[in-house]
Structure formats: C-alpha cells, structure tokens
Short mmCIF file of C-alpha atoms in Angstrom, two decimals:
data_model
loop_
_atom_site.label_atom_id
_atom_site.label_comp_id
_atom_site.label_asym_id
_atom_site.label_seq_id
_atom_site.Cartn_x
_atom_site.Cartn_y
_atom_site.Cartn_z
CA MET A 263 0.00 0.00 0.00
CA LYS A 264 1.18 3.48 -0.83
CA ARG A 265 2.08 6.04 1.82
CA SER A 266 -0.79 8.27 0.68
CA GLU A 267 -3.40 5.55 1.29
CA ARG A 268 -1.79 4.55 4.57
CA LEU A 269 -1.96 8.14 5.81
CA VAL A 270 -5.72 8.25 5.17
CA GLY A 271 -6.28 4.91 6.90
CA MET A 272 -4.08 5.69 9.90
CA THR A 273 -5.58 9.18 10.36
CA TYR A 274 -9.04 7.62 10.39
CA TYR A 275 -8.05 4.88 12.82
CA LEU A 276 -6.39 7.27 15.28
CA LEU A 277 -9.30 9.73 15.21
CA GLU A 278 -11.73 6.88 15.93
CA HIS A 279 -9.66 5.59 18.85
CA PRO A 280 -8.70 8.59 20.98
CA GLN A 281 -6.72 7.96 24.17
CA GLN A 282 -6.04 4.37 23.16
CA LEU A 283 -2.56 2.97 22.92
CA VAL A 284 -2.01 1.60 19.40
CA SER A 285 1.09 -0.51 18.93
CA LEU A 286 3.32 0.03 15.90
CA PRO A 287 2.99 -3.63 14.87
CA PHE A 288 -0.77 -3.07 14.61
CA PHE A 289 -0.17 -0.57 11.82
CA THR A 290 2.69 -2.42 10.13
CA GLU A 291 0.50 -5.53 9.88
CA ALA A 292 -2.70 -3.72 8.89
CA TYR A 293 -0.96 -1.88 6.06
CA ASP A 294 1.83 -4.35 5.31
CA ALA A 295 4.49 -1.66 5.78
CA ALA A 296 7.93 -1.41 7.37
CA LYS A 297 8.23 -0.07 10.90
CA SER A 298 10.31 2.85 9.67
CA SER A 299 7.62 3.86 7.16
CA VAL A 300 4.89 3.72 9.79
CA SER A 301 7.02 5.80 12.18
CA GLU A 302 7.50 8.39 9.49
CA ASP A 303 3.73 8.44 8.77
CA LEU A 304 2.98 8.97 12.45
CA GLY A 305 5.39 11.90 12.45
CA ILE A 306 3.53 13.53 9.58
CA ILE A 307 0.13 12.94 11.23
CA ASN A 308 1.35 14.31 14.56
CA GLN A 309 2.72 17.46 12.96
CA MET A 310 -0.47 18.09 11.01
CA PHE A 311 -2.75 17.46 14.03
CA GLN A 312 -0.77 19.99 16.04
CA LYS A 313 -0.69 22.50 13.20
CA GLN A 314 -4.49 22.36 12.96
CA GLY A 315 -4.95 22.58 16.72
CA ILE A 316 -6.93 19.34 17.00
CA GLY A 317 -4.63 17.12 19.05
CA GLU A 318 -1.31 15.35 19.19
CA LEU A 319 0.18 11.88 19.08
CA LEU A 320 1.84 10.78 22.27
CA THR A 321 4.63 8.24 21.80
CA VAL A 322 5.01 5.57 24.44
CA ALA A 323 8.42 3.92 24.24
CA GLY A 324 9.34 0.31 24.98
CA ALA A 325 8.17 -3.16 24.04
CA ALA A 326 4.59 -2.45 25.13
CA GLY A 327 4.72 0.97 23.55
CA GLY A 328 2.99 2.64 20.67
CA VAL A 329 1.14 5.86 20.00
CA LYS A 330 -1.89 7.47 21.58
CA PHE A 331 -4.00 10.17 19.96
CA ILE A 332 -4.78 12.89 22.50
CA PRO A 333 -7.49 15.16 21.10
CA PHE A 334 -7.43 18.78 22.11
CA ASN A 335 -8.82 22.12 21.15
CA SER A 336 -6.29 24.91 20.77
CA GLN A 337 -6.99 27.93 22.99
CA GLU A 338 -7.80 29.90 19.86
CA ASN A 339 -10.35 27.36 18.58
CA SER A 340 -11.95 27.15 22.04
CA GLU A 341 -12.29 30.89 22.47
CA SER A 342 -13.77 31.54 19.06
CA PHE A 343 -16.23 28.68 19.56
CA ALA A 344 -17.32 29.98 22.98
CA ASP A 345 -17.80 33.49 21.61
CA LEU A 346 -19.93 32.19 18.76
CA LEU A 347 -22.08 30.17 21.17
CA ALA A 348 -22.42 33.17 23.51
CA LYS A 349 -23.65 35.29 20.64
CA GLN A 350 -26.26 32.71 19.69
CA LEU A 351 -27.51 32.59 23.28
CA GLU A 352 -27.90 36.36 23.47
CA ASP A 353 -30.81 36.22 21.02
CA PRO A 354 -33.78 37.74 22.94
CA GLU A 355 -36.13 35.22 21.30
CA ARG A 356 -34.63 32.67 23.71
CA LEU A 357 -36.08 34.34 26.80
CA LEU A 358 -38.59 32.17 28.64
CA PRO A 359 -40.80 33.00 31.64
CA GLY A 360 -38.76 33.03 34.86
CA GLY A 361 -35.63 34.26 33.10
CA TYR A 362 -34.75 30.87 31.65
CA LEU A 363 -33.19 30.55 28.22
CA PHE A 364 -34.34 28.23 25.45
CA MET A 365 -31.25 26.20 24.52
CA SER A 366 -32.75 22.96 23.16
CA ASP A 367 -31.98 23.87 19.55
CA LEU A 368 -28.27 24.40 20.26
CA LEU A 369 -28.15 21.28 22.40
CA GLY A 370 -29.83 19.39 19.56
CA ASP A 371 -27.08 20.15 17.05
CA PRO A 372 -24.56 17.28 16.96
CA GLU A 373 -21.67 19.47 15.71
CA THR A 374 -22.15 21.99 18.53
CA ILE A 375 -22.31 19.17 21.04
CA ARG A 376 -19.12 17.62 19.65
CA ASN A 377 -17.30 20.95 19.93
CA ILE A 378 -18.40 21.38 23.53
CA GLY A 379 -17.26 17.84 24.24
CA ARG A 380 -13.82 18.44 22.73
CA LEU A 381 -13.42 21.61 24.76
CA PHE A 382 -14.20 19.95 28.10
CA ALA A 383 -12.11 16.89 27.20
CA THR A 384 -9.15 19.20 26.57
CA HIS A 385 -9.60 20.86 29.95
CA PHE A 386 -9.90 17.61 31.91
CA SER A 387 -7.48 15.50 29.86
CA ASP A 388 -4.89 15.20 32.64
CA GLN A 389 -7.33 14.40 35.45
CA ASN A 390 -7.26 10.61 34.95
CA VAL A 391 -11.00 10.47 34.44
CA ASP A 392 -12.45 6.93 34.68
CA VAL A 393 -16.13 7.69 34.18
CA ILE A 394 -18.34 10.61 33.21
CA MET A 395 -21.52 11.22 35.18
CA THR A 396 -24.48 13.35 34.25
CA VAL A 397 -28.13 13.68 35.17
CA ALA A 398 -31.04 13.13 32.80
CA THR A 399 -31.96 14.75 30.41
CA LYS A 400 -30.10 17.65 28.81
CA GLY A 401 -26.66 16.83 30.14
CA ILE A 402 -26.66 13.43 28.40
CA PRO A 403 -25.48 14.44 24.90
CA LEU A 404 -22.76 16.64 26.43
CA ALA A 405 -21.55 13.83 28.67
CA TYR A 406 -21.28 11.43 25.71
CA ALA A 407 -19.42 14.00 23.64
CA VAL A 408 -16.83 14.50 26.37
CA ALA A 409 -16.65 10.74 26.89
CA SER A 410 -16.01 10.05 23.22
CA PHE A 411 -12.87 12.24 23.33
CA LEU A 412 -11.64 10.88 26.68
CA ASN A 413 -12.57 7.29 25.77
CA VAL A 414 -14.37 6.55 29.04
CA PRO A 415 -17.91 5.33 29.81
CA VAL A 416 -20.90 7.44 30.84
CA VAL A 417 -23.27 6.81 33.74
CA ILE A 418 -26.62 8.57 33.91
CA VAL A 419 -28.26 9.63 37.15
CA ARG A 420 -32.05 9.62 37.07
CA ARG A 421 -34.80 11.25 39.11
CA ASP A 422 -36.72 7.96 39.33
CA PRO A 423 -35.56 4.33 39.34
CA LYS A 424 -36.40 2.19 36.30
CA VAL A 425 -37.00 -1.53 36.20
CA THR A 426 -34.41 -1.94 33.42
CA GLU A 427 -31.53 -0.82 35.61
CA GLY A 428 -31.62 -3.33 38.44
CA SER A 429 -30.88 -2.31 42.02
CA THR A 430 -30.13 1.33 42.53
CA VAL A 431 -28.61 3.59 45.18
CA SER A 432 -30.66 6.68 45.87
CA ILE A 433 -30.11 9.91 47.76
CA ASN A 434 -32.23 12.94 48.60
CA TYR A 435 -30.99 16.44 48.02
CA VAL A 436 -32.26 19.99 48.23
CA SER A 437 -32.72 21.71 44.90
CA GLY A 438 -30.84 25.00 45.19
CA SER A 439 -33.34 27.16 43.35
CA SER A 440 -36.69 25.74 44.45
CA ARG A 441 -35.63 24.47 47.88
CA LYS A 442 -37.60 21.31 47.20
CA ILE A 443 -36.40 17.91 48.36
CA GLN A 444 -35.62 15.76 45.32
CA THR A 445 -34.35 12.26 44.70
CA MET A 446 -31.51 10.94 42.53
CA VAL A 447 -30.80 7.34 41.71
CA LEU A 448 -27.94 5.48 40.07
CA PRO A 449 -27.79 1.74 39.27
CA LYS A 450 -25.62 -0.11 41.76
CA ARG A 451 -23.64 -1.74 38.96
CA SER A 452 -22.62 1.52 37.32
CA LEU A 453 -19.71 2.69 39.47
CA GLN A 454 -16.66 1.08 41.03
CA LYS A 455 -15.40 2.14 44.44
CA GLY A 456 -12.58 4.65 44.06
CA ALA A 457 -13.44 5.63 40.47
CA ASN A 458 -12.42 9.12 39.29
CA VAL A 459 -15.63 10.68 38.09
CA LEU A 460 -16.05 13.79 35.95
CA ILE A 461 -19.45 15.47 36.41
CA ILE A 462 -20.87 17.15 33.29
CA ASP A 463 -24.14 19.09 33.09
CA ASP A 464 -25.78 21.64 30.83
CA PHE A 465 -26.82 24.30 33.30
CA MET A 466 -26.09 25.43 36.84
CA LYS A 467 -27.82 28.03 38.95
CA ALA A 468 -27.43 27.51 42.69
CA GLY A 469 -25.71 24.17 42.13
CA GLY A 470 -28.10 21.92 44.06
CA THR A 471 -28.21 19.23 41.37
CA ILE A 472 -24.43 19.10 41.07
CA ASP A 473 -24.17 18.97 44.85
CA GLY A 474 -26.60 16.04 44.79
CA MET A 475 -24.36 14.22 42.31
CA LYS A 476 -21.39 14.80 44.61
CA SER A 477 -23.32 13.23 47.50
CA LEU A 478 -24.21 10.29 45.29
CA LEU A 479 -20.52 9.83 44.44
CA ALA A 480 -19.69 9.84 48.15
CA GLU A 481 -22.27 7.07 48.58
CA PHE A 482 -20.35 4.99 46.01
CA GLU A 483 -17.01 5.96 47.60
CA ALA A 484 -15.96 7.46 44.26
CA ASN A 485 -13.92 10.65 43.71
CA VAL A 486 -14.87 13.85 41.95
CA ALA A 487 -12.27 14.31 39.20
CA GLY A 488 -13.86 17.57 38.09
CA ILE A 489 -17.11 19.38 37.34
CA GLY A 490 -17.92 21.02 34.02
CA VAL A 491 -21.11 22.88 33.13
CA LEU A 492 -22.01 24.38 29.78
CA ALA A 493 -23.68 27.50 31.17
CA GLU A 494 -23.91 29.00 34.63
CA ALA A 495 -26.37 31.69 35.61
CA GLU A 496 -26.28 33.98 38.59
CA ASP A 497 -28.80 33.45 41.33
CA GLU A 498 -29.47 36.71 43.11
CA ASP A 499 -31.08 35.14 46.13
CA GLU A 500 -28.38 32.82 47.28
CA GLU A 501 -24.83 31.69 47.14
CA ARG A 502 -23.61 28.73 45.14
CA VAL A 503 -23.42 25.47 47.05
CA VAL A 504 -20.75 24.23 44.62
CA GLN A 505 -17.48 26.10 44.04
CA ASP A 506 -15.07 23.70 42.38
CA TYR A 507 -16.44 23.75 38.82
CA VAL A 508 -15.64 25.23 35.44
CA SER A 509 -18.21 26.71 33.08
CA LEU A 510 -17.94 27.29 29.36
CA LEU A 511 -20.34 30.24 29.44
CA GLN A 512 -21.66 32.67 32.01
CA ILE A 513 -25.12 34.15 31.64
CA ASN A 514 -24.68 37.47 33.39
CA ASN A 515 -27.67 39.69 32.96
CA VAL A 516 -31.08 38.52 31.97
CA ASP A 517 -33.35 41.52 31.69
CA ILE A 518 -36.83 40.29 30.86
CA LYS A 519 -38.34 43.77 30.58
CA GLU A 520 -35.71 45.08 28.20
CA LYS A 521 -35.41 41.69 26.50
CA LYS A 522 -31.65 41.67 26.89
CA ILE A 523 -29.30 38.83 27.77
CA GLU A 524 -25.56 39.06 28.31
CA VAL A 525 -23.49 35.93 27.83
CA HIS A 526 -19.72 35.80 28.37
CA ARG A 527 -16.91 33.28 28.35
CA GLY A 528 -17.02 31.06 31.44
CA THR A 529 -14.48 30.21 34.11
CA ILE A 530 -12.85 27.50 31.98
CA PHE A 531 -10.99 30.31 30.18
CA LYS A 532 -9.70 31.81 33.40
CA SER A 533 -7.85 28.85 34.82
CA MET B 68 2.13 22.07 1.91
CA LYS B 69 3.08 18.52 0.98
CA ARG B 70 0.52 16.02 -0.28
CA SER B 71 1.10 13.84 2.78
CA GLU B 72 0.14 16.65 5.17
CA ARG B 73 -2.79 17.67 3.01
CA LEU B 74 -4.15 14.13 3.06
CA VAL B 75 -4.16 14.10 6.87
CA GLY B 76 -5.86 17.50 7.04
CA MET B 77 -8.47 16.71 4.41
CA THR B 78 -9.26 13.30 5.87
CA TYR B 79 -9.84 14.94 9.25
CA TYR B 80 -12.00 17.70 7.80
CA LEU B 81 -14.21 15.33 5.80
CA LEU B 82 -14.70 12.95 8.75
CA GLU B 83 -15.75 15.89 10.96
CA HIS B 84 -18.25 17.18 8.39
CA PRO B 85 -20.27 14.21 7.15
CA GLN B 86 -23.06 14.85 4.65
CA GLN B 87 -21.85 18.40 4.07
CA LEU B 88 -20.97 19.70 0.65
CA VAL B 89 -17.39 20.98 0.68
CA SER B 90 -16.31 22.98 -2.36
CA LEU B 91 -12.97 22.31 -4.04
CA PRO B 92 -11.91 25.97 -3.61
CA PHE B 93 -12.29 25.51 0.14
CA PHE B 94 -9.53 22.91 0.10
CA THR B 95 -7.33 24.65 -2.50
CA GLU B 96 -7.36 27.82 -0.36
CA ALA B 97 -6.98 26.08 3.00
CA TYR B 98 -3.95 24.13 1.80
CA ASP B 99 -2.68 26.50 -0.89
CA ALA B 100 -2.75 23.73 -3.51
CA ALA B 101 -3.75 23.42 -7.16
CA LYS B 102 -7.22 22.16 -8.03
CA SER B 103 -5.74 19.15 -9.80
CA SER B 104 -3.75 18.17 -6.70
CA VAL B 105 -6.80 18.45 -4.46
CA SER B 106 -8.85 16.36 -6.90
CA GLU B 107 -6.19 13.69 -6.85
CA ASP B 108 -6.11 13.76 -3.03
CA LEU B 109 -9.88 13.31 -2.91
CA GLY B 110 -9.56 10.33 -5.22
CA ILE B 111 -7.09 8.67 -2.83
CA ILE B 112 -9.27 9.40 0.20
CA ASN B 113 -12.39 8.08 -1.53
CA GLN B 114 -10.65 4.86 -2.54
CA MET B 115 -9.30 4.28 0.96
CA PHE B 116 -12.63 5.03 2.67
CA GLN B 117 -14.34 2.49 0.42
CA LYS B 118 -11.61 -0.09 0.90
CA GLN B 119 -12.00 0.16 4.68
CA GLY B 120 -15.80 0.04 4.50
CA ILE B 121 -16.31 3.34 6.32
CA GLY B 122 -17.89 5.53 3.65
CA GLU B 123 -17.42 7.21 0.31
CA LEU B 124 -16.96 10.64 -1.21
CA LEU B 125 -19.81 11.76 -3.43
CA THR B 126 -18.79 14.21 -6.15
CA VAL B 127 -21.27 16.94 -7.02
CA ALA B 128 -20.42 18.49 -10.41
CA GLY B 129 -20.88 22.07 -11.52
CA ALA B 130 -20.06 25.56 -10.28
CA ALA B 131 -21.78 24.99 -6.93
CA GLY B 132 -20.32 21.51 -6.71
CA GLY B 133 -17.80 19.83 -4.46
CA VAL B 134 -17.54 16.64 -2.44
CA LYS B 135 -19.65 15.16 0.31
CA PHE B 136 -18.50 12.48 2.74
CA ILE B 137 -21.21 9.84 3.12
CA PRO B 138 -20.34 7.62 6.08
CA PHE B 139 -21.41 4.02 5.94
CA ASN B 140 -20.79 0.71 7.53
CA SER B 141 -20.07 -2.14 5.16
CA GLN B 142 -22.44 -5.11 5.53
CA GLU B 143 -19.52 -7.14 6.88
CA ASN B 144 -18.65 -4.56 9.56
CA SER B 145 -22.32 -4.25 10.55
CA GLU B 146 -22.88 -7.97 10.88
CA SER B 147 -19.78 -8.64 12.93
CA PHE B 148 -20.63 -5.71 15.21
CA ALA B 149 -24.21 -6.93 15.73
CA ASP B 150 -23.00 -10.45 16.51
CA LEU B 151 -20.52 -9.15 19.07
CA LEU B 152 -23.22 -7.04 20.72
CA ALA B 153 -25.64 -9.98 20.74
CA LYS B 154 -23.06 -12.14 22.47
CA GLN B 155 -22.49 -9.50 25.15
CA LEU B 156 -26.25 -9.29 25.77
CA GLU B 157 -26.58 -13.05 26.19
CA ASP B 158 -24.64 -12.87 29.48
CA PRO B 159 -27.07 -14.29 32.11
CA GLU B 160 -25.78 -11.75 34.65
CA ARG B 161 -27.84 -9.20 32.73
CA LEU B 162 -31.17 -10.76 33.67
CA LEU B 163 -33.36 -8.51 35.79
CA PRO B 164 -36.71 -9.22 37.48
CA GLY B 165 -39.54 -9.22 34.93
CA GLY B 166 -37.32 -10.58 32.18
CA TYR B 167 -35.66 -7.23 31.47
CA LEU B 168 -32.00 -7.02 30.52
CA PHE B 169 -29.42 -4.72 32.07
CA MET B 170 -27.94 -2.79 29.14
CA SER B 171 -26.78 0.45 30.77
CA ASP B 172 -23.10 -0.54 30.62
CA LEU B 173 -23.20 -1.14 26.86
CA LEU B 174 -25.24 2.01 26.32
CA GLY B 175 -22.67 3.88 28.41
CA ASP B 176 -19.76 3.01 26.14
CA PRO B 177 -19.17 5.80 23.61
CA GLU B 178 -17.52 3.53 21.02
CA THR B 179 -20.44 1.07 21.08
CA ILE B 180 -22.89 3.96 20.77
CA ARG B 181 -20.94 5.38 17.83
CA ASN B 182 -20.98 2.03 16.05
CA ILE B 183 -24.73 1.68 16.54
CA GLY B 184 -25.16 5.22 15.22
CA ARG B 185 -23.10 4.50 12.11
CA LEU B 186 -25.12 1.38 11.44
CA PHE B 187 -28.51 3.13 11.61
CA ALA B 188 -27.19 6.12 9.65
CA THR B 189 -26.13 3.72 6.87
CA HIS B 190 -29.57 2.14 6.78
CA PHE B 191 -31.48 5.44 6.69
CA SER B 192 -29.02 7.44 4.61
CA ASP B 193 -31.32 7.73 1.57
CA GLN B 194 -34.48 8.65 3.50
CA ASN B 195 -33.88 12.43 3.42
CA VAL B 196 -34.00 12.64 7.19
CA ASP B 197 -34.39 16.21 8.51
CA VAL B 198 -34.53 15.54 12.23
CA ILE B 199 -34.01 12.64 14.64
CA MET B 200 -36.49 12.15 17.45
CA THR B 201 -36.10 10.07 20.57
CA VAL B 202 -37.62 9.83 24.01
CA ALA B 203 -35.76 10.42 27.26
CA THR B 204 -33.62 8.77 28.62
CA LYS B 205 -31.80 5.80 27.10
CA GLY B 206 -32.52 6.60 23.48
CA ILE B 207 -30.71 9.93 23.70
CA PRO B 208 -27.10 8.84 23.13
CA LEU B 209 -28.20 6.59 20.24
CA ALA B 210 -30.15 9.43 18.62
CA TYR B 211 -27.13 11.75 18.80
CA ALA B 212 -24.84 9.11 17.38
CA VAL B 213 -27.11 8.58 14.37
CA ALA B 214 -27.50 12.37 14.03
CA SER B 215 -23.76 12.95 13.99
CA PHE B 216 -23.40 10.70 10.94
CA LEU B 217 -26.46 12.10 9.13
CA ASN B 218 -25.62 15.69 10.12
CA VAL B 219 -29.13 16.53 11.34
CA PRO B 220 -30.44 17.85 14.68
CA VAL B 221 -32.02 15.83 17.50
CA VAL B 222 -35.25 16.57 19.35
CA ILE B 223 -36.01 14.89 22.64
CA VAL B 224 -39.50 13.93 23.74
CA ARG B 225 -40.06 14.03 27.50
CA ARG B 226 -42.56 12.52 29.90
CA ASP B 227 -43.01 15.84 31.70
CA PRO B 228 -42.75 19.44 30.50
CA LYS B 229 -39.83 21.54 31.78
CA VAL B 230 -39.73 25.28 32.30
CA THR B 231 -36.57 25.57 30.22
CA GLU B 232 -38.29 24.43 27.04
CA GLY B 233 -41.03 27.02 26.61
CA SER B 234 -44.46 26.04 25.30
CA THR B 235 -44.93 22.38 24.54
CA VAL B 236 -47.31 20.14 22.66
CA SER B 237 -48.41 17.11 24.63
CA ILE B 238 -50.27 13.90 23.83
CA ASN B 239 -51.53 10.96 25.83
CA TYR B 240 -50.84 7.41 24.78
CA VAL B 241 -51.34 3.91 26.08
CA SER B 242 -48.19 2.12 27.11
CA GLY B 243 -48.23 -1.20 25.28
CA SER B 244 -46.87 -3.34 28.10
CA SER B 245 -48.47 -1.81 31.19
CA ARG B 246 -51.66 -0.51 29.55
CA LYS B 247 -51.24 2.69 31.54
CA ILE B 248 -52.10 6.10 30.07
CA GLN B 249 -48.93 8.15 29.78
CA THR B 250 -48.02 11.61 28.56
CA MET B 251 -45.39 12.80 26.10
CA VAL B 252 -44.36 16.38 25.46
CA LEU B 253 -42.23 18.14 22.88
CA PRO B 254 -41.34 21.86 22.78
CA LYS B 255 -43.39 23.71 20.18
CA ARG B 256 -40.27 25.24 18.65
CA SER B 257 -38.56 21.93 18.01
CA LEU B 258 -40.23 20.71 14.79
CA GLN B 259 -41.20 22.29 11.49
CA LYS B 260 -44.38 21.27 9.70
CA GLY B 261 -43.60 18.68 7.02
CA ALA B 262 -40.24 17.65 8.50
CA ASN B 263 -39.00 14.13 7.77
CA VAL B 264 -38.38 12.60 11.17
CA LEU B 265 -36.41 9.47 11.99
CA ILE B 266 -37.46 7.90 15.30
CA ILE B 267 -34.67 6.17 17.25
CA ASP B 268 -35.05 4.31 20.55
CA ASP B 269 -33.16 1.77 22.60
CA PHE B 270 -35.81 -0.83 23.26
CA MET B 271 -39.21 -1.91 21.98
CA LYS B 272 -41.65 -4.41 23.38
CA ALA B 273 -45.26 -3.84 22.36
CA GLY B 274 -44.34 -0.55 20.72
CA GLY B 275 -46.60 1.80 22.69
CA THR B 276 -43.90 4.43 23.20
CA ILE B 277 -42.97 4.47 19.52
CA ASP B 278 -46.65 4.65 18.63
CA GLY B 279 -46.94 7.65 20.96
CA MET B 280 -44.08 9.36 19.14
CA LYS B 281 -45.87 8.74 15.85
CA SER B 282 -48.99 10.44 17.22
CA LEU B 283 -46.89 13.35 18.41
CA LEU B 284 -45.42 13.70 14.90
CA ALA B 285 -48.95 13.75 13.46
CA GLU B 286 -49.73 16.59 15.88
CA PHE B 287 -46.83 18.56 14.38
CA GLU B 288 -47.87 17.54 10.82
CA ALA B 289 -44.44 15.95 10.39
CA ASN B 290 -43.63 12.71 8.53
CA VAL B 291 -42.13 9.49 9.82
CA ALA B 292 -38.98 8.91 7.74
CA GLY B 293 -38.23 5.68 9.56
CA ILE B 294 -38.09 3.93 12.92
CA GLY B 295 -34.98 2.25 14.31
CA VAL B 296 -34.68 0.45 17.64
CA LEU B 297 -31.57 -1.08 19.11
CA ALA B 298 -33.28 -4.14 20.59
CA GLU B 299 -36.75 -5.58 20.28
CA ALA B 300 -38.19 -8.18 22.60
CA GLU B 301 -41.16 -10.42 22.09
CA ASP B 302 -44.27 -9.76 24.09
CA GLU B 303 -46.21 -12.99 24.52
CA ASP B 304 -49.42 -11.32 25.58
CA GLU B 305 -50.05 -9.05 22.67
CA GLU B 306 -49.31 -8.00 19.16
CA ARG B 307 -47.08 -5.10 18.24
CA VAL B 308 -48.84 -1.81 17.66
CA VAL B 309 -45.98 -0.71 15.41
CA GLN B 310 -44.90 -2.65 12.33
CA ASP B 311 -42.80 -0.33 10.17
CA TYR B 312 -39.54 -0.42 12.13
CA VAL B 313 -36.11 -1.98 11.91
CA SER B 314 -34.23 -3.45 14.86
CA LEU B 315 -30.53 -4.10 15.26
CA LEU B 316 -31.07 -7.00 17.65
CA GLN B 317 -33.88 -9.35 18.58
CA ILE B 318 -34.12 -10.74 22.08
CA ASN B 319 -35.86 -14.03 21.42
CA ASN B 320 -35.99 -16.19 24.48
CA VAL B 321 -35.54 -14.96 27.98
CA ASP B 322 -35.70 -17.91 30.32
CA ILE B 323 -35.45 -16.62 33.87
CA LYS B 324 -35.50 -20.07 35.44
CA GLU B 325 -32.73 -21.49 33.29
CA LYS B 326 -30.93 -18.14 33.21
CA LYS B 327 -30.70 -18.21 29.44
CA ILE B 328 -31.12 -15.41 26.92
CA GLU B 329 -31.03 -15.72 23.16
CA VAL B 330 -30.14 -12.65 21.13
CA HIS B 331 -30.03 -12.59 17.32
CA ARG B 332 -29.49 -10.14 14.49
CA GLY B 333 -32.51 -7.86 14.05
CA THR B 334 -34.70 -7.01 11.07
CA ILE B 335 -32.27 -4.39 9.76
CA PHE B 336 -30.24 -7.25 8.29
CA LYS B 337 -33.26 -8.73 6.51
CA SER B 338 -34.25 -5.75 4.41
#
C-alpha cells in the first residue's frame, strides 16, 4: 500500500480511537508496511494534528509501547467557539418565563455538542477520568461528547428508578433554586469504588443538582475528578453550594423587561 | 504544503463534516494547492474510505459543486458488530426481574454507541431525514450518534414538560406493556411542519412508546422517515402496535429459570 493511502487509513483509525494505545505492529500488519515507514507516517500525522490545533500523538516507548492520539482544542479554537455560542444565546427570542433561556436547539445540534465535548475533554485530559456522570436529560449528549474524546464510559443519574436498571442507590438532596427535596438514583452496577468521576451538566444556577451528584458519588465511595457545566447563571437570592467547577459560558444579565441577555466566556478560560 | 500533510488535514475535515458539501476551492485555499492536486487527493481518500468500509466521497459536479462524505458501515462490519453485541447481551448476569435485561453498561460506552449510530445512519441514509427524534432517557445517546453521521439535529420527547423548554405540545398514549395512560411532550419550537423525522429508541416491546411518538409527529404535521430500535423483545401477551420499524437486535428467548437469553441479528439485516 502506498504512503498516501496509509496516511488516510491511519488518520481515520487514530481519530476513531482517541486515548487508546495503538502498537506500531498493529499498523505495520494492517498496512503491510515497514516499521520505519509507519514511524514516518505517524510523524507527519502528529505534525499536522498539532498545526491544525486538533490534538497530538503521544509516543510511548518500549516493548509495550505505541502511539496514543490525545485530542485537544487549541486555545484559539476554544475561544472563538465559545464566543460564537455566547452570541447565539444572546438572542432575545430565547427568553422564557422566569428568566430561563431556550437552549434545546443548540443542544440538539450534533456538531455543537461535539465541539463542547472536545473543549471539556481538553480541559480535563490530565485528570485521569475513569467515568463521566451526568443527570437526565439535557446533560446526556454533552456527557457522551466529552466521553467520546476521553474514551471513558458514561453513567446517567435519574430522578426515578427504572426496572431496566436493576438495584439502585438513591439519595435525597435539596434543589438550590426551588428548595424542594428531590431524589436521585444510580444503578448499583454503574460505578466502582474509588473511580475518578467527571461530572458534566448543561446548566447550573445555585448548584443543588451538582451537589446532589457529589453526594451520590460519596455514597459509592468514588472521587470527583472535576465538574464542568455548559452554562452557569447567577442566582441573586443565594450563594452557590458548589465552588469547584468550570463553566464554558456565564449568563450574566437577563433583563426580561428590556429583553436583553448578556453571555460571556465562562471560568474555563480563566484557569 | 506537501501532499502527505494535506491528506491528513483533508481526511480529518471530511470525517468531521459528514453529509456536508465541501467545495474544491475551500480545500485549494486552506492548503494552498492546485485544483488538480486536491482532486487527486480526494480520489485517494475516496478509494481508501471504500476499501476500509467506512464511507465514500460523493462528487457533485458544476459551479456549486464539491464533495460530500457519506459515512457508511459495510455489511460485513455491521454484521460482525451486531453479533458481538448480541453475544455480550446473552450474558445471564444481565437478567433482571420481569425478564428485562441490564444494558446500561453497553449504552454507556461511547464507542459502542458510535458504532450503533453509524449502522442506523447507513440504513437510513437515503431517506432524506431532517430531524431525529427520541424519548428520554436511554434513546438519547443513540439518537445523537445517528444524528452525527447524518448531520441533522435531534429533538427529545419528554414525559413531563420543563420550564426551560417554553411552550410544549403534549399527547396521551397507552403504554403497550403496562396498559397505563402516559403523557409525552415536545417543545413547540422543536419541529417544522412537514419535517422528515427518523425515530430512534433503545428498546421496543409492544411498541406503545414508539406509537406515541408517531402520534406526536402527526400533531406537528411531520412525517415518519423511519423507525430504528436497538433491541426488540417479544411480548407474549399481545401484538405489536408498530410494524414499520427496523431493529438491530432481537431478544428471542428470555428464560429466567434457566438463566438463558437468546439474542439474534434484528430485522435491519433482513431488508
């Protein structure tokens, strides 16, 4: 096989298997090529990935070595994406009663979701994440997008147990905004003791839901590897119950009378 | 830029933008290359994509022309993937009370989800799908995976309206298995009249939920472009209320006493 064909095949394979160690013999056998040729190909791919700001190839030396594709978003790509998203959210047509914003259309676009996922995966790539956790419903696509770049599984917390999930562990928590007592459940089989869990959600106000997920993790004796939310909004009436998070966007001023919304880059750009 | 680098960059770009028309001038400008070189590159990429059974490049002629990456799974890849999944589901440890199967671990794996998405996208690629619809919770990752390959948005039907979604349209339907009356809601803004909607869900027994989604589509004057479910199970007590679907897997015999489950390839392989 020619180098040109091999480059297409190897680029595809690496993109489809992020964070996975691929041995050199895997490629030399798949493409019937010499080790030196494959090494050279990997050099070209690595250079091009870095030039385009989409990731890099990590070389692991030794007999059990190989290469690992680590996806990332360059700072420049991340900032321009966040600014574009912020602008879309500032559309006054999004204003809903109670000062909420309609975001379902943006969260329904697979390319937007993938970009958000890449951005969070870049931020948390050195946190040794084992599992991503989110709560039904809107956080789910975001969680899977992050997971696909970090190559880890997703577990979904629900408000109500379902027969198709077997035994569950449940906790009660106080919703930050409404002060109501709510329940969260997670199937017993879904988490190992000691797992490093990254919490991903779409929206945070007071932080009650995220705090509930932290309590649930404590119940499983698992660790919080990080917390990422797409958008955070200020809550005038009370302080946040969660502090150790990053947000992609901050919704700063929602003026229902004047039909104005201000959205800025979130804390993920400040760390 | 050298051809080798260009091939890596173009392969990446096409994979990230499935079903989107990319003009030749876009590539010639991005990589500062002659039109003839870019055409040759596209020929190499197309050949390699087809050889690996992952898709093809469609050439659209004329001034407004260009290339489109159409992802697909070769029949061989699809069958071996379905067989592997079937084998994993036959594990007796998955049996839950009531004859249900624990599938959350498989549905939590982003690579598995992506493969399922590619398979359904291949099947429905010529149905002119405008939107993918699913119902919370487990269908969501599958719907996004299919959407990412078809490059269309996702809308999520819920059991209960949420303040963050604005006005909703709701319907009542009869759950096939439990015969209970249930409710389904969808935000008013989420669907255009006349849209071609592909319904995706994780599991089907009698088909009541899918039938509910069909009624909801009728309410929006939208069309059913197709129905795809990951797994279907037989329901001894009654007939299916939905007939026009394809399944990836069929769960045929669940014997709780003997702790045996039989899972086979679904109807998608018979059409």
